[in-house]
XYZ file of C-alpha atoms in Angstrom:
336
model
C 11.543 20.341 -21.290
C 8.040 19.888 -19.797
C 6.579 16.765 -22.191
C 3.123 15.936 -22.830
C 1.589 12.480 -23.975
C -1.643 11.799 -25.655
C -4.557 9.353 -23.725
C -4.030 7.434 -27.209
C -0.135 7.484 -26.746
C -0.504 6.605 -23.127
C -2.496 3.704 -24.019
C 0.248 2.938 -26.754
C 2.818 2.334 -23.673
C 0.703 -0.010 -22.674
C 0.648 -2.110 -25.738
C 4.348 -1.382 -25.911
C 5.245 -2.702 -22.768
C 3.448 -5.542 -23.253
C 5.078 -6.694 -26.465
C 8.693 -6.315 -24.433
C 7.160 -8.967 -22.211
C 6.826 -6.683 -19.306
C 4.398 -7.324 -16.648
C 1.709 -3.907 -16.763
C -0.099 -3.601 -13.606
C -3.165 -0.677 -13.474
C -6.495 -0.054 -12.501
C -8.808 -2.292 -14.745
C -12.485 -2.819 -14.484
C -13.544 -6.005 -13.142
C -16.780 -7.452 -13.151
C -18.884 -4.061 -12.021
C -15.333 -3.350 -9.959
C -11.945 -1.696 -10.338
C -9.146 -3.123 -9.620
C -5.310 -3.117 -10.432
C -4.805 -6.217 -12.761
C -2.470 -7.172 -15.097
C -2.882 -4.950 -18.593
C -2.788 -6.985 -21.589
C -3.944 -3.978 -23.910
C -3.865 -0.089 -23.191
C -7.618 -0.425 -24.107
C -8.004 -1.706 -20.820
C -7.025 1.026 -18.782
C -9.121 2.397 -16.186
C -8.739 5.457 -14.482
C -12.061 6.201 -13.700
C -12.160 5.119 -9.521
C -9.649 4.379 -7.209
C -8.748 0.634 -7.470
C -10.936 -1.830 -4.705
C -7.570 -2.160 -2.781
C -4.292 -0.982 -2.729
C -1.612 -0.983 -4.895
C 1.185 -2.760 -2.335
C -0.285 -6.814 -3.447
C 2.297 -6.213 -6.240
C 5.274 -6.117 -4.352
C 3.508 -7.608 -1.942
C 1.308 -10.357 -2.115
C -1.693 -11.593 0.138
C 0.322 -15.252 -0.160
C 2.945 -16.636 -0.900
C 5.852 -19.845 -1.386
C 8.921 -18.424 0.485
C 10.592 -22.335 0.626
C 9.374 -26.085 -0.151
C 10.551 -29.054 1.194
C 10.938 -33.058 0.597
C 12.769 -36.072 2.186
C 14.337 -37.824 0.013
C 16.379 -40.785 1.124
C 15.594 -40.598 4.297
C 16.711 -36.487 3.931
C 15.313 -33.338 3.653
C 15.817 -31.867 0.162
C 14.858 -27.718 0.867
C 14.587 -25.111 -2.580
C 14.023 -21.597 -2.189
C 12.041 -19.589 -4.582
C 14.089 -18.426 -7.273
C 13.122 -14.539 -7.159
C 15.429 -14.021 -10.447
C 12.819 -15.566 -12.465
C 10.095 -12.395 -10.942
C 9.255 -10.679 -13.985
C 10.354 -6.844 -14.917
C 7.211 -4.602 -13.988
C 5.398 -1.471 -15.136
C 2.790 -0.237 -12.341
C 0.670 2.583 -13.964
C -1.800 4.799 -12.887
C -1.480 4.575 -9.700
C -2.981 7.513 -7.595
C -1.351 8.535 -4.686
C -2.827 6.943 -1.873
C -1.376 3.834 -4.218
C 1.997 5.021 -5.515
C 2.741 6.543 -2.365
C 2.502 3.090 0.104
C 6.386 1.764 -1.246
C 7.643 5.063 -0.709
C 6.501 4.434 3.361
C 6.423 0.191 2.982
C 10.771 0.734 2.095
C 12.108 1.600 5.850
C 10.328 -1.429 7.590
C 11.548 -3.629 4.323
C 14.858 -3.138 4.288
C 15.218 -2.751 7.646
C 16.856 -5.004 10.806
C 15.445 -7.974 8.449
C 15.795 -7.341 4.295
C 12.653 -8.907 2.709
C 14.292 -10.059 -0.642
C 11.021 -10.830 -1.797
C 9.146 -7.270 -1.010
C 13.011 -5.676 -2.316
C 13.461 -7.718 -5.808
C 9.986 -6.578 -6.717
C 10.326 -2.826 -6.241
C 13.635 -2.994 -7.722
C 11.975 -4.513 -10.615
C 9.742 -2.325 -10.616
C 8.432 1.261 -12.401
C 5.526 3.362 -10.766
C 3.710 5.751 -12.894
C 2.235 7.952 -10.751
C -1.077 10.097 -11.944
C -2.296 12.539 -10.174
C -6.412 12.476 -8.036
C -8.533 14.300 -10.228
C -11.560 12.003 -8.896
C -12.750 11.293 -5.087
C -15.405 10.882 -2.277
C -16.302 11.706 1.252
C -13.409 8.868 2.401
C -10.519 10.456 0.853
C -8.410 12.434 3.076
C -4.927 12.237 1.589
C -4.169 15.413 2.446
C -5.174 15.525 6.251
C -1.582 12.766 7.180
C 0.900 14.636 4.660
C 0.414 14.362 1.752
C -2.261 15.774 -1.607
C -3.883 14.147 -4.709
C -0.753 15.575 -6.914
C 2.040 14.235 -4.733
C 4.538 12.273 -6.472
C 5.821 10.688 -3.827
C 6.907 7.247 -4.566
C 6.105 7.794 -8.333
C 9.236 7.124 -11.212
C 7.144 8.886 -13.698
C 4.425 10.806 -12.846
C 1.176 12.100 -14.885
C -0.842 15.144 -14.420
C -4.282 15.082 -16.300
C -4.619 17.794 -18.401
C -7.995 19.563 -19.505
C -7.660 18.367 -23.365
C -7.098 15.008 -22.326
C -3.833 14.197 -22.222
C -1.794 14.539 -19.293
C 1.455 16.062 -18.470
C 4.932 14.409 -17.562
C 7.581 14.967 -14.933
C 10.158 11.518 -14.640
C 10.942 11.696 -10.837
C 13.504 9.447 -10.992
C 15.843 7.469 -13.138
C 13.435 4.555 -13.642
C 11.262 7.467 -15.198
C 13.710 9.115 -17.332
C 14.551 5.369 -18.294
C 10.678 4.925 -19.647
C 10.493 8.080 -21.269
C 13.643 7.644 -23.080
C 13.121 4.363 -24.358
C 9.947 5.752 -25.468
C 10.340 8.734 -26.407
C 8.489 8.829 -29.698
C 5.424 8.684 -27.534
C 6.112 11.996 -25.691
C 5.862 15.266 -26.523
C 7.617 18.787 -24.836
C 6.013 21.505 -24.068
C 3.494 22.233 -21.562
C -0.129 21.341 -22.550
C -3.246 21.760 -21.972
C -4.027 23.334 -17.787
C -4.394 21.792 -15.159
C -8.088 19.457 -14.359
C -8.438 20.589 -11.248
C -6.927 18.028 -8.075
C -10.424 16.390 -6.120
C -10.949 18.251 -3.222
C -11.331 16.725 0.537
C -13.660 17.327 3.599
C -10.959 16.828 6.069
C -8.602 19.377 6.736
C -5.023 18.876 7.192
C -4.483 17.465 10.855
C -1.891 18.336 13.331
C 0.183 14.538 12.936
C 2.681 15.418 16.057
C -0.214 16.696 18.169
C -1.939 13.432 17.784
C 1.176 11.213 18.274
C 1.430 13.329 21.551
C -2.174 12.605 22.754
C -0.879 8.726 22.222
C 2.291 8.961 23.976
C -0.389 10.064 26.317
C -3.143 8.490 26.393
C -1.663 4.413 25.835
C -4.643 3.827 28.703
C -8.154 5.881 27.905
C -11.504 5.391 27.834
C -11.949 6.214 23.354
C -9.895 2.796 22.363
C -12.967 1.144 24.461
C -15.509 3.222 23.114
C -13.870 2.378 18.983
C -14.147 -1.167 20.697
C -17.372 -1.342 21.396
C -18.344 -1.780 17.878
C -15.559 -3.251 15.822
C -15.905 -7.020 14.977
C -12.237 -7.644 14.383
C -12.548 -8.890 10.976
C -9.713 -7.188 9.664
C -10.654 -5.763 6.095
C -9.634 -2.609 6.729
C -5.472 -4.682 7.237
C -6.080 -6.088 4.244
C -7.433 -3.017 1.511
C -4.704 -0.565 3.343
C -1.791 0.133 1.191
C 0.481 0.679 4.067
C -0.657 -2.300 6.809
C 2.545 -4.804 6.377
C 1.708 -7.796 9.009
C 2.743 -11.296 8.226
C 2.821 -14.544 9.528
C 4.641 -17.063 8.307
C 3.001 -21.047 8.079
C 4.335 -24.570 7.142
C 2.448 -26.464 4.941
C 1.453 -29.920 4.370
C 2.881 -32.995 5.810
C 6.676 -33.199 7.766
C 7.859 -35.211 4.634
C 6.822 -32.556 1.982
C 5.465 -29.297 2.181
C 5.790 -25.726 1.504
C 6.746 -22.552 3.743
C 4.384 -19.521 3.143
C 3.884 -15.683 3.615
C -0.295 -15.074 3.943
C -1.019 -11.178 4.984
C -2.263 -10.532 8.650
C -3.799 -8.159 10.209
C -3.765 -6.631 14.192
C -8.026 -6.528 14.448
C -7.572 -10.081 14.347
C -8.009 -11.742 17.983
C -5.254 -14.593 18.302
C -2.926 -12.038 16.190
C 0.049 -11.599 19.394
C -1.045 -15.096 21.136
C 1.786 -16.725 22.055
C 2.667 -20.137 21.671
C 2.565 -20.292 25.971
C -1.004 -19.192 25.573
C -0.992 -15.427 27.067
C -2.341 -12.773 24.770
C -1.163 -9.101 25.428
C -4.063 -7.812 23.073
C -6.551 -9.575 24.669
C -9.619 -8.419 23.884
C -10.279 -5.700 20.858
C -10.024 -2.312 21.831
C -6.547 -3.313 22.901
C -6.142 -4.326 19.336
C -7.625 -1.289 17.589
C -5.101 0.871 19.816
C -2.128 -0.996 18.490
C -3.949 0.117 15.305
C -4.039 4.163 15.639
C -0.664 3.582 17.733
C 1.541 1.791 14.961
C 0.718 4.339 12.292
C 0.359 7.109 14.111
C 3.286 6.541 16.867
C 5.165 3.110 16.930
C 5.556 3.191 12.943
C 6.548 7.358 13.209
C 9.354 6.872 16.021
C 10.846 3.821 14.392
C 11.236 5.782 10.594
C 10.198 8.773 10.124
C 6.857 8.329 8.465
C 3.417 7.978 8.814
C 1.858 4.448 7.677
C -1.701 5.920 6.441
C -1.449 6.959 3.074
C -5.405 8.339 3.462
C -6.763 7.005 0.365
C -9.672 6.108 2.907
C -10.222 2.465 1.793
C -10.629 1.115 5.572
C -14.039 3.570 5.887
C -15.331 2.127 2.955
C -15.137 -1.034 3.961
C -15.898 -0.975 7.619
C -19.023 -3.673 8.016
C -20.021 -1.366 10.953
C -19.111 2.499 10.154
C -15.510 2.865 11.494
C -13.844 5.858 10.425
C -10.470 6.117 11.170
C -10.836 10.171 9.776
C -13.221 10.757 12.303
C -11.098 9.733 15.021
C -7.695 11.613 14.132
C -9.972 14.051 14.012
C -11.177 13.557 17.808
C -7.965 12.903 18.435
C -6.386 16.703 17.159
C -9.492 18.339 18.747
C -8.216 16.983 22.269
C -5.899 19.357 24.366
C -4.655 17.183 27.379
């Protein structure tokens, strides 16, 4: 039986989850921008704009300690981070381009090496996704196989209705559990008509054709053309819902410090710099080529998924106007 929840009850749900001592994260106005931040009350939730940064930080923080060390009485003592203290979390109000990110990243984070920091946060998280009814010219989720109403990654999926309420679909057991625990906030019924989903300028791309072109054009003038303007700032990687490269550094002294994980970006000049001094991606065109190859060939080769959700953040943030959707459209029209 279909279920609906009113906007007021959605905010009441947040209030209850906060009282249950859960970490509730959702889009929130922070100064003049919308960001994913902890919500302290249902009134904090803002669903009028796509948050400037993606929600991947909830599972994969920009920076986190993975152990600490200290020399005591001549012996080095190592303390692991207690991951059992990670809070039960509900991410609420994530559009498909953000809710779909963990569904992509789970593959690499649980592959040959299991990232228990990421996986523990995923185990303790419930994602309430919401269909996208607002967007701009940078949005291109349809082009890469998602859609404004895609449920991938969501445990509970909401569809905005014209009377201001939301149709609810429990996609996973976590979603079912969330509804069952607060069933007084939900009502049975189909509700009003759905609000129209966001329209997009970029048509669906032939990702198989693009991947084939990439396989055959590791060397191509296109990479140099892009690199002529790329400044290697890394903004595109840092706000991407799917980019996941990181460094591990020991910070402190030889006697006392922490081992820390930091985000990295393939656009940085020293991203693949070897200890010998050799850098196989020593110029910007090789680094940008790797960005495209990783997202639309290498990740597909390894996991059968595209490493892009089409959120458009990289297009909005690029200081020199590089448009990844435009690049993909260009490749999509090539015939050799």
